[in-house]
Coordinates of C-alpha atoms in Angstrom, one line a residue:
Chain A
X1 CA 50.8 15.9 -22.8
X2 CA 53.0 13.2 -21.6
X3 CA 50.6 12.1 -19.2
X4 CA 47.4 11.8 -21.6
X5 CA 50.0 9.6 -23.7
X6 CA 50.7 7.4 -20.6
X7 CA 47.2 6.6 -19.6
X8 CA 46.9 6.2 -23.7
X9 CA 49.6 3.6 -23.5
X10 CA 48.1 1.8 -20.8
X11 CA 44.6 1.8 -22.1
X12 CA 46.1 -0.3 -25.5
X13 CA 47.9 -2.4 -23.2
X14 CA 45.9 -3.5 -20.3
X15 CA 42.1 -2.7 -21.7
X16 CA 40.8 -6.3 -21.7
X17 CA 41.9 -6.5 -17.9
X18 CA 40.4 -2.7 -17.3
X19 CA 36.8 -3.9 -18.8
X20 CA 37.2 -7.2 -17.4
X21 CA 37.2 -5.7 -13.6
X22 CA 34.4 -3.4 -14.4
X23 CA 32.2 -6.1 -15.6
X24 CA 32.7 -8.1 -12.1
X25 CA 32.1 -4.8 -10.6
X26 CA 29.0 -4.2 -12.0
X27 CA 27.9 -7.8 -12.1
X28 CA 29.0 -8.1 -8.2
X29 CA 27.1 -4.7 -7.6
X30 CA 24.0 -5.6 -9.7
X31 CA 23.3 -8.6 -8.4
X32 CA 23.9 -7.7 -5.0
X33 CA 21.8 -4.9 -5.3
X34 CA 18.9 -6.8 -6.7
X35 CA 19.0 -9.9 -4.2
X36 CA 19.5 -7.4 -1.2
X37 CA 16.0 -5.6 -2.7
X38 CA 14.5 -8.6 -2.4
X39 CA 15.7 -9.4 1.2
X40 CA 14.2 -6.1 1.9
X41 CA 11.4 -6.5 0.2
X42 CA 10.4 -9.7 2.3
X43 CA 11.7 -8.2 5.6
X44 CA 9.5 -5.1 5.4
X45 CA 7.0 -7.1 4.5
X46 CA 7.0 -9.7 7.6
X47 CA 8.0 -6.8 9.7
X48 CA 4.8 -5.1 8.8
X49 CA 2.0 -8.1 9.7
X50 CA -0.3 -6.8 12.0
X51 CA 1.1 -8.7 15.5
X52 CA -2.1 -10.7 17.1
X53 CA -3.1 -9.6 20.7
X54 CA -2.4 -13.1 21.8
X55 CA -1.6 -17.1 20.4
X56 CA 1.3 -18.7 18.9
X57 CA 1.3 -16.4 16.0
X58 CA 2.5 -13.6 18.2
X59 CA 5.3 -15.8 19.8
X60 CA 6.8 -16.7 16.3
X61 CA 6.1 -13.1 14.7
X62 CA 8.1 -11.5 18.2
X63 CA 10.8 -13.9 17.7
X64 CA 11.4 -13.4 14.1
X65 CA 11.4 -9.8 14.0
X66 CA 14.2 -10.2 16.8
X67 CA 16.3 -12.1 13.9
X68 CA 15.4 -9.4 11.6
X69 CA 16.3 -6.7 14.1
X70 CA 20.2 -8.6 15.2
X71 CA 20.4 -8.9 11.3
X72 CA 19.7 -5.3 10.4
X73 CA 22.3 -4.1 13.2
X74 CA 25.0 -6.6 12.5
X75 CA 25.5 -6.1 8.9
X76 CA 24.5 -2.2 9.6
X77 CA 26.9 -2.1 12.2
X78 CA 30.2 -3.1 10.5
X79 CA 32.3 -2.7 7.6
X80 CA 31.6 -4.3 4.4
X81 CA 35.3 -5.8 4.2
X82 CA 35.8 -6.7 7.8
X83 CA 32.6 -8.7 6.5
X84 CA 34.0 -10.0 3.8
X85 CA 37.2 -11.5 5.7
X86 CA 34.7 -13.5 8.6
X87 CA 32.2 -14.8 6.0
X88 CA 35.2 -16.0 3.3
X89 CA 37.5 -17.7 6.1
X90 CA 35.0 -17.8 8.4
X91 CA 33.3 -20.1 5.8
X92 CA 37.0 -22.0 4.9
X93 CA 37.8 -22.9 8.5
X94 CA 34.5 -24.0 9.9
X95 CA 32.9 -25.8 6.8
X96 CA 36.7 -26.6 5.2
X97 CA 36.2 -25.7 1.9
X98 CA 37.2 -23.1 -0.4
X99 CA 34.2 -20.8 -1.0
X100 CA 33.6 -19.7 -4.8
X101 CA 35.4 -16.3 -4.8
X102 CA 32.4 -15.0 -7.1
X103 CA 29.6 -16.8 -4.9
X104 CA 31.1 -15.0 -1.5
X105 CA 31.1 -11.8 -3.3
X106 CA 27.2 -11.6 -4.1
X107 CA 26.2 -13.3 -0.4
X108 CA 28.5 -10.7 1.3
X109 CA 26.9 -7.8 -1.2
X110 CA 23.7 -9.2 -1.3
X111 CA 22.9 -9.6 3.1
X112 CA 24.9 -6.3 3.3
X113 CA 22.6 -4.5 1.0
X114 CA 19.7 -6.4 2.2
X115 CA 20.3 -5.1 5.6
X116 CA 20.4 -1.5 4.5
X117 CA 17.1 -2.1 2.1
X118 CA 15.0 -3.7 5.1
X119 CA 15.2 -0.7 6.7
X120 CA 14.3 1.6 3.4
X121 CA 11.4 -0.6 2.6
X122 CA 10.2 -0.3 6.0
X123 CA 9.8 3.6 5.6
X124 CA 8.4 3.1 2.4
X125 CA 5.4 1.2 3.7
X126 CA 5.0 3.4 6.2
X127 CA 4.8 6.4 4.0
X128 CA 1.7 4.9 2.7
X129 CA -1.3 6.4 3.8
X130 CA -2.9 4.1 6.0
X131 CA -6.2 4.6 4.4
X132 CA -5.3 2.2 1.4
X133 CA -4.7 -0.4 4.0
X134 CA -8.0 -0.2 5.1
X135 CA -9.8 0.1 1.9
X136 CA -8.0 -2.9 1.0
X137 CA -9.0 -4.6 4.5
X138 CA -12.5 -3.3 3.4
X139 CA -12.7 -5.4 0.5
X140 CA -12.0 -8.5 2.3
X141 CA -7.9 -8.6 1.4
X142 CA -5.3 -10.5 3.7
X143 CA -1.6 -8.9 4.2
X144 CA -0.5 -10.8 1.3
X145 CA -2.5 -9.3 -0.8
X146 CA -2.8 -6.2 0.0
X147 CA 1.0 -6.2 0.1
X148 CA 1.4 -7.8 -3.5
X149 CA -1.1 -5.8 -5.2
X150 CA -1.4 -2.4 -3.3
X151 CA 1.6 -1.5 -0.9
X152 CA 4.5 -2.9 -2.7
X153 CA 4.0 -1.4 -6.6
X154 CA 3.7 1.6 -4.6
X155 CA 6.8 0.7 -2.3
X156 CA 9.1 -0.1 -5.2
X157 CA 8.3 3.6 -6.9
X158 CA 9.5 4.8 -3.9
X159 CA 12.5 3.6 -2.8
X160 CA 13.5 3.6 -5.9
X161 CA 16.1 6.8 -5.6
X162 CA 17.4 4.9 -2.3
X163 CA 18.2 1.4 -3.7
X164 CA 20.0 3.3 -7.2
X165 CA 21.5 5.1 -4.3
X166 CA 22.9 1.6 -2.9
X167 CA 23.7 0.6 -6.4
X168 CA 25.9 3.3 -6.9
X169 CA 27.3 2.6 -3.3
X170 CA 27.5 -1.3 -4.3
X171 CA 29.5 -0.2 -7.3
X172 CA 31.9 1.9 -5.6
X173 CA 31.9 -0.4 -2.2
X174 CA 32.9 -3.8 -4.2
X175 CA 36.4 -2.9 -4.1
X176 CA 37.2 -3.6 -0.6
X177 CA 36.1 -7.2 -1.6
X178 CA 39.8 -7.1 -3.1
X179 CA 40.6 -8.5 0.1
X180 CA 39.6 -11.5 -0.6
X181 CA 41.0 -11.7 -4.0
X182 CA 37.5 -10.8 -6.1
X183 CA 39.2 -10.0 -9.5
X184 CA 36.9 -6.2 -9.3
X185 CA 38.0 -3.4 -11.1
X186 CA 40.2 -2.2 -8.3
X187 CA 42.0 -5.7 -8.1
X188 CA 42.4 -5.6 -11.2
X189 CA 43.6 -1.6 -10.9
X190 CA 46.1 -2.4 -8.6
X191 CA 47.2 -5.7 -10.7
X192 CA 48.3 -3.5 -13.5
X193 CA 50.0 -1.4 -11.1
X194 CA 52.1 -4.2 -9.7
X195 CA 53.6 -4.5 -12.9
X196 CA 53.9 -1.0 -14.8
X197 CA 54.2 0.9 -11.5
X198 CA 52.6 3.7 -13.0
X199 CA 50.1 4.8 -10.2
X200 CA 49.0 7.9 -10.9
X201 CA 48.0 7.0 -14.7
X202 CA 46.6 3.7 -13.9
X203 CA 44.3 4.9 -10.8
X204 CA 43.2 8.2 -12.8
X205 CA 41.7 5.5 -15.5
X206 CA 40.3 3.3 -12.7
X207 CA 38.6 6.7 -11.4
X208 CA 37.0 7.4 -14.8
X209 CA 36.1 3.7 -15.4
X210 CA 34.3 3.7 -11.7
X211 CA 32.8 7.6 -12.5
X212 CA 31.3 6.1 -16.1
X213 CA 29.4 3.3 -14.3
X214 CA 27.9 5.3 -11.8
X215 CA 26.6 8.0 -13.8
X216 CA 25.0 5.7 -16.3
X217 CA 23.7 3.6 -13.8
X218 CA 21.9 6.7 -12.0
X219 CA 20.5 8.3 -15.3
X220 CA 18.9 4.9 -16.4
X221 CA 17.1 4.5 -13.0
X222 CA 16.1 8.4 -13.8
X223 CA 14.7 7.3 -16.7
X224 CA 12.9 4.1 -15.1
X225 CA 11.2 7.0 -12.8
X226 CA 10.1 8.8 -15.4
X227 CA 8.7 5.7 -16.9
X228 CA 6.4 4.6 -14.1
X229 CA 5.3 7.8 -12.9
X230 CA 3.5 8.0 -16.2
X231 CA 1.8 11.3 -17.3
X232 CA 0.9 14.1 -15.1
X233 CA -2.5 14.9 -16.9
X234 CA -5.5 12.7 -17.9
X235 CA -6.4 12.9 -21.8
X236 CA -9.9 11.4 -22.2
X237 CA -10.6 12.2 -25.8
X238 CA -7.7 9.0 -26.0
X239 CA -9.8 6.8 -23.9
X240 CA -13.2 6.8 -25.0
X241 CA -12.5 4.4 -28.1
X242 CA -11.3 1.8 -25.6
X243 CA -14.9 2.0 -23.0
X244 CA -16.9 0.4 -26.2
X245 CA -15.0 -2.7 -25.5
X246 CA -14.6 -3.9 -21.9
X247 CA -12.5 -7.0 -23.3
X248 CA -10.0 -4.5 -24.6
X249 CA -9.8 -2.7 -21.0
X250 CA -7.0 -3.3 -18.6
X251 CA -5.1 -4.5 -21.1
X252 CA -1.3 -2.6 -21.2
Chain B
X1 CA -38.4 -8.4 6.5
X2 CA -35.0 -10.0 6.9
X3 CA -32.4 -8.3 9.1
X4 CA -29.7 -8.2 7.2
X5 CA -26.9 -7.4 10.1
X6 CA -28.1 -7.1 14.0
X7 CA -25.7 -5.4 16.4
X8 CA -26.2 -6.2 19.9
X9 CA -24.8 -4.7 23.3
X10 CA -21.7 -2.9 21.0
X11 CA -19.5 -1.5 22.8
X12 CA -15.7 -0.3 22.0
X13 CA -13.1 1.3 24.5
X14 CA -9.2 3.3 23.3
X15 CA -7.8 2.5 26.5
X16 CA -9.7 4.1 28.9
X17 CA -11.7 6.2 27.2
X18 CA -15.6 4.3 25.8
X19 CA -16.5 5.5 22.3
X20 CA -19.4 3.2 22.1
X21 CA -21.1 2.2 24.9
X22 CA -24.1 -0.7 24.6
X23 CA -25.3 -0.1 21.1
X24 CA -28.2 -2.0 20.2
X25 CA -29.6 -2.0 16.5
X26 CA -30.4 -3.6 13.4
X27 CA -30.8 -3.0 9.4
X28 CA -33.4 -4.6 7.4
X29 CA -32.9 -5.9 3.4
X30 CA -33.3 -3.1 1.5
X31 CA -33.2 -0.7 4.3
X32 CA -31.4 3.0 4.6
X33 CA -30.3 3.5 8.0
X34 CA -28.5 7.1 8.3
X35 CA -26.8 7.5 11.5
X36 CA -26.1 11.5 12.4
X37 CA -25.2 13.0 15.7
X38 CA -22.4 16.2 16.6
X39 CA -18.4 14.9 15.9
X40 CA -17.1 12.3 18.8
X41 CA -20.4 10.9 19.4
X42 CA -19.4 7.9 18.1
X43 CA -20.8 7.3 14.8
X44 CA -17.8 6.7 12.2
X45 CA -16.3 4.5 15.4
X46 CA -19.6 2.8 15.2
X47 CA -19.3 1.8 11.6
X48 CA -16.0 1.3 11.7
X49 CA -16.8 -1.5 14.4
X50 CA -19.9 -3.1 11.9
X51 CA -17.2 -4.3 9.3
X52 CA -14.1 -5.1 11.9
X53 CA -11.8 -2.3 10.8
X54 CA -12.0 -1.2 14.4
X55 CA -11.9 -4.4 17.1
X56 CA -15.3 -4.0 19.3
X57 CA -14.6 -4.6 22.9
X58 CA -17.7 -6.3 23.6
X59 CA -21.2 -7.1 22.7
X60 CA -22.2 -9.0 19.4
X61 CA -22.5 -8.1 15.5
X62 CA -25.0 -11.1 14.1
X63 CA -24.8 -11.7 9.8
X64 CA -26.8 -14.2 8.9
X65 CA -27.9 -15.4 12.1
X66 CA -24.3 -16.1 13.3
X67 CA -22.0 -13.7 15.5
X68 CA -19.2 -13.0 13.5
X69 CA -16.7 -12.0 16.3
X70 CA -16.3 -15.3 17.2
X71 CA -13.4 -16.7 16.8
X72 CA -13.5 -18.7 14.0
X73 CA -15.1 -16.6 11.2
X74 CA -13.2 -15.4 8.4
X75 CA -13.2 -12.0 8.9
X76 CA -12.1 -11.3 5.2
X77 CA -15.3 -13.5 3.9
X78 CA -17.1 -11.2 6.0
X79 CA -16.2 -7.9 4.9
X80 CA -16.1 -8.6 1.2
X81 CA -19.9 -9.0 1.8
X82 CA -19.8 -5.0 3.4
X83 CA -19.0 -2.4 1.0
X84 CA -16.5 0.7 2.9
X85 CA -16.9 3.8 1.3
X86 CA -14.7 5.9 3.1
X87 CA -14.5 9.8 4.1
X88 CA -10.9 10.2 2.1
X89 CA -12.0 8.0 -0.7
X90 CA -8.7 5.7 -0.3
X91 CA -8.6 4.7 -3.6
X92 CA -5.4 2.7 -4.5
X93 CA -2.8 5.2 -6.1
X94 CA -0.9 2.1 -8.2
X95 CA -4.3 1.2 -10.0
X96 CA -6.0 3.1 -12.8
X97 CA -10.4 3.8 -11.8
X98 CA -11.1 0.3 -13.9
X99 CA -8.0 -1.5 -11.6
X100 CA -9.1 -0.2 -8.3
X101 CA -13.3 -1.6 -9.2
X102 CA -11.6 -5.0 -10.3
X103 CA -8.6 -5.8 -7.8
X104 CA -10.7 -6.9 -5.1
X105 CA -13.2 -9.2 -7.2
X106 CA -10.1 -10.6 -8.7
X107 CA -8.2 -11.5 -5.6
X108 CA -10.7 -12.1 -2.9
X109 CA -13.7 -12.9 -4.9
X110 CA -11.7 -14.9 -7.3
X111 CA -13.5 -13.6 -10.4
X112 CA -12.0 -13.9 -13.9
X113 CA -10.8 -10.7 -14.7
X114 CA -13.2 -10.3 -18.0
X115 CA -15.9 -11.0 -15.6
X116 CA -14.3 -8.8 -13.6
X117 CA -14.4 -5.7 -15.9
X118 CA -17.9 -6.6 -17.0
X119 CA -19.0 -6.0 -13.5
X120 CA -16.7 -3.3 -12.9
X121 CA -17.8 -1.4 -16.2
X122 CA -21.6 -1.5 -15.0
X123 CA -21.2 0.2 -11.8
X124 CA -18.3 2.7 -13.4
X125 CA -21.6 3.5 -15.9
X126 CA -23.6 3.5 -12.3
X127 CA -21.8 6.0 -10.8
X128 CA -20.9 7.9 -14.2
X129 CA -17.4 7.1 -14.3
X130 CA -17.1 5.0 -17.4
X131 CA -14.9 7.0 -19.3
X132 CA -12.1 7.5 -16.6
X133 CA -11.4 3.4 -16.7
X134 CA -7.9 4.4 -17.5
X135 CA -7.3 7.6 -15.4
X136 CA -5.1 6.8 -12.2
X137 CA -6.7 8.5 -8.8
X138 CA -4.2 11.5 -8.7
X139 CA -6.0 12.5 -12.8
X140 CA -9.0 12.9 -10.9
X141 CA -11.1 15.4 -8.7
X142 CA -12.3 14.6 -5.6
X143 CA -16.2 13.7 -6.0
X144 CA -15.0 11.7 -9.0
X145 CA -12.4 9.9 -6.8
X146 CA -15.8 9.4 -4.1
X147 CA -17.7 8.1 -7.3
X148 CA -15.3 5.8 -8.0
X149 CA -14.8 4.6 -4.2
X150 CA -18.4 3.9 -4.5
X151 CA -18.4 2.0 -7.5
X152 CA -14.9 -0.2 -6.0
X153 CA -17.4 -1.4 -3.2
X154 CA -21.0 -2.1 -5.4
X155 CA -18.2 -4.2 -7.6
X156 CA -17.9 -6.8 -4.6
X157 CA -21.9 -6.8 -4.7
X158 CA -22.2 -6.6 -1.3
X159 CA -25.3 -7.1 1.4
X160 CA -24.7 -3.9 3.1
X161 CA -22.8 -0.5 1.7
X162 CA -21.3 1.5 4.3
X163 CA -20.7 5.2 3.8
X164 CA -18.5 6.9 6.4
X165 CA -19.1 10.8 6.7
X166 CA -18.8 10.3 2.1
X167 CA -18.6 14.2 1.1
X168 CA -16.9 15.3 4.6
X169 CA -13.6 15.8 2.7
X170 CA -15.5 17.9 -0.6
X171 CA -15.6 20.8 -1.7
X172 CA -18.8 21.8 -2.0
X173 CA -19.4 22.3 -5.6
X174 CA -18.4 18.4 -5.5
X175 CA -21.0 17.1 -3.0
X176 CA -23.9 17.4 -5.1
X177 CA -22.7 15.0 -7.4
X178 CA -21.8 12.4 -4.5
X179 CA -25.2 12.6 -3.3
X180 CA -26.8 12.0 -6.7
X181 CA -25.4 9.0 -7.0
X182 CA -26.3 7.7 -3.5
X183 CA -29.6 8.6 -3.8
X184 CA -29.8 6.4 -7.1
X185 CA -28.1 4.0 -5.1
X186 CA -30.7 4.2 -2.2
X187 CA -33.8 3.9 -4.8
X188 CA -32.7 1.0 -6.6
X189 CA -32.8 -0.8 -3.1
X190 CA -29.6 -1.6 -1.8
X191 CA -29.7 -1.8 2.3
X192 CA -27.3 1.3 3.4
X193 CA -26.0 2.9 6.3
X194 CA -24.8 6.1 6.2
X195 CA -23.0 8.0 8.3
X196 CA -23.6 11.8 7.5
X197 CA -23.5 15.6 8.5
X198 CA -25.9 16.4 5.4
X199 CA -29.2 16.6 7.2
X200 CA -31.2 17.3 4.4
X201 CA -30.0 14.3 2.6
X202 CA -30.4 12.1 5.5
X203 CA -34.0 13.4 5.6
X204 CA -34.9 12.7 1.9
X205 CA -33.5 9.7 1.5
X206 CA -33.4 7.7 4.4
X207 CA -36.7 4.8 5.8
X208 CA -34.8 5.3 9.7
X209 CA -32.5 7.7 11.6
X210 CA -30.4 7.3 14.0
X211 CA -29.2 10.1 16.4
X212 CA -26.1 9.5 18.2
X213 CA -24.5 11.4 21.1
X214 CA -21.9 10.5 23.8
X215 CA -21.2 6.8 22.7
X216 CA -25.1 6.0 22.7
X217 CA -28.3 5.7 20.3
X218 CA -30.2 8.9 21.7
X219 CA -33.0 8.9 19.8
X220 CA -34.1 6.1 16.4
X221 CA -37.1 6.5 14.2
X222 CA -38.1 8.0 11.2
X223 CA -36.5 10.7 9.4
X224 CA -40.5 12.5 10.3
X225 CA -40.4 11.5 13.9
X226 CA -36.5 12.4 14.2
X227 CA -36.5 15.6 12.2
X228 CA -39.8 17.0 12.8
X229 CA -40.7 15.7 16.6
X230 CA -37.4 14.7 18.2
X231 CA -38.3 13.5 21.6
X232 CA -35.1 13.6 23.5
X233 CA -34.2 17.1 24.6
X234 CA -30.6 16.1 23.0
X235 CA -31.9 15.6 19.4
X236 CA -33.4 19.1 19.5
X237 CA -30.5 21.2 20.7
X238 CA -28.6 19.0 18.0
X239 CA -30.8 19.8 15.2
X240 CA -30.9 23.3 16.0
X241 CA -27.8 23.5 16.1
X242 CA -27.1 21.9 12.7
X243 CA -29.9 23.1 10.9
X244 CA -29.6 26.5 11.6
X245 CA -26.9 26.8 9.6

């Protein structure tokens, strides 16, 4: 009883800090999350132009998918807060300024995501059968648009589950960005421990807080899913009104 | 009359290994060409080789009195004037039937989209699909997915309308219904080549045939001359063979 009252106690006292780190922590990992999509997004798609046999094109395609490839494995390769500490002072000592604490935290999030998501975006063009491509060839489309129209609606459904995956990782992972003083929900944690001392009751809150983000955040994409997948069956009894008017077709 | 598209001296190698070898042949406005011929012969490599999708190796494919594999055509102006219709249909998964018949004419053709789904509409009616507009792909069965591949390619109002091996992948309940519509399609006058294992169809509705084997044109002529009094000793055994069955 005496320890519900304890974390009771400490919830009145230090909730605006509590709510405070887990809106940087979401913010950090949403953001992060959605610029790193995008970086993967772009990645799979110059990663996927069909290579010419021969001409400049090739040259400049070759040597950009070599950036891509060090990028993927660099970021891949090694811990989120040992990337932190390089880019923050790396940043302070060659440039000599003070990076924004907040700005650092969604570039480190955001190229560390992206570097996972490049790779998960790959698959997911490659899981598309390669007849669409051709039909879409067939009709006279470039890459672009074959990509904008076709491949990446269909991408995006897909890899879905993976990027709320890395969401869920983001929100859980922003906490070694403490190291560099990003006021997260575990900075702010241990903060509150530094001055009550109470470990056990102030963690076992942090643990909730964290547990209550993640579980929303995965049941919301869920629902997103659900949404796009639309229905399984094909009613036409609630189409036919709509072929009279071909002005009204299309239309959502 | 016009040739509409002229291949000359086709040829197309995987490595080591010649598909094609020297085809020679051309398709007149308003024209059905069916090619037929036993599986590897080279026929759906053949087609695939008329609109780009496969690289030819050598020889020429003249549209409007120009060779298109030079260099400096635009391929993608090109094939927007070829309509695919493929074996597995291929439709797009992302788009609803009225989507798939209008996201070509509005991105390459650069159509309005109500202009777009006028056009679309008509061939949907064409084809008999008119009241799927809003169904995606996976609502639908397989010779309606083959209908509405067919009308996705009359949309672009293309020269030429290329079917590749079209009720292969059928069951054949569904391949009646295919045919139909082709048949329409080959009476109203639009130049076709069709690449086929229905012999009977290729008979009715085709003006020339082509018999394909081992990377070559064995034997051309009329469906009357091919089917009836096949010259090359190759066409017979073929169409023995086949129509035995």
């Amino acid at each position: 009883m005496s320890f519900l009252t304890t974390v009771w106690e400490i919830l009145i006292v230090y909730w605006p800090m509590f709510l405070r780190g887990a809106g940087t922590t979401l913010l950090i990992a949403l953001v992060g999350t959605i610029i790193g999509a995008i970086i993967g997004l772009l990645i799979g798609v110059v990663r996927t132009i069909p290579t010419p046999e021969k001409g400049i094109k090739k040259i400049f395609l070759k040597f950009v998918n070599v950036i891509f490839s060090i990028y993927i494995e660099v970021f891949r390769g090694t811990p989120m807060m040992v990337q932190a500490m390089v880019i923050f002072y790396g940043t302070a000592s060659i440039f000599h300024i003070r990076p924004n604490i907040m700005m650092a935290a969604f570039f480190i999030v955001s190229i560390n995501t992206g570097a996972y998501m490049a790779e998960i975006v790959r698959g997911g063009i490659i899981s598309i059968d390669k007849g669409q491509f051709e039909a879409a060839r067939a009709i006279g489309m470039n890459h672009i648009q074959t990509m904008k129209n076709i491949v990446l609606p269909q991408v995006i459904r897909n890899i879905l589950p993976a990027t709320g995956n890395e969401f869920v990782i983001n929100i859980k992972d922003t906490s070694v960005l403490n190291v560099i003083a990003v006021t997260e929900l575990y900075f702010a944690s241990s903060s509150i421990v530094g001055t009550n001392l109470l470990f056990f009751e102030t963690f076992f809150i942090t643990c909730i807080i964290y547990l209550i983000l993640t579980f929303t955040t995965t049941r919301i994409l869920r629902f997103f899913e659900r949404k796009l997948d639309g229905p399984d069956t094909f009613i036409m009894a609630g189409n036919q009104m709509q072929v009279k008017l071909p002005t009204d077709l299309g239309g959502k | 009359m016009e040739k509409v598209i002229e291949i000359q001296h086709l040829s197309k190698s995987f490595g080591t290994h010649e598909v094609l070898k020297d085809i020679n042949f051309s398709v007149k406005k308003g024209e059905v060409v069916s090619i037929i011929g036993s599986s590897g012969s080279g026929k759906s490599t053949l087609l695939r080789c008329v609109n780009l999708l496969e690289q030819p190796s050598g020889g020429e494919i003249i549209y409007k009195g120009e060779n298109i594999l030079d260099d400096k055509h635009d391929i993608n102006k090109f094939r927007t004037k070829l309509g695919m219709v493929f074996q597995h249909f291929n439709l797009f998964n992302n788009l609803n039937v009225l989507g798939n018949c209008t996201v070509g004419q509005i991105q390459v053709l650069k159509r309005s989209k109500e202009e777009a789904e006028k056009i679309a509409l008509k061939y949907l009616t064409q084809v008999g699909m008119e009241k799927f507009v809003n169904a995606k792909p996976k609502h639908l069965s397989g010779g309606q997915k083959q209908r509405v591949a067919i009308a996705r390619a009359l949309s672009m109002e293309p020269d030429v309308m290329l079917f590749d091996e079209p009720t292969s992948a059928l069951d054949p309940e569904m391949v009646g219904e295919v045919l139909k519509v082709m048949k329409e399609l080959a009476e109203s006058g639009l130049t076709m080549i069709i690449v086929t294992h229905e012999m009977e169809f290729a008979r009715e509705v085709s003006d020339r045939v082509i018999f394909m084997d081992k990377g070559l044109i064995a034997e051309e002529g009329t469906p009357d001359e091919i089917f009836q009094n096949p010259k090359e000793e190759r066409t017979k055994e073929f169409l023995k063979r086949t129509l035995k069955l």
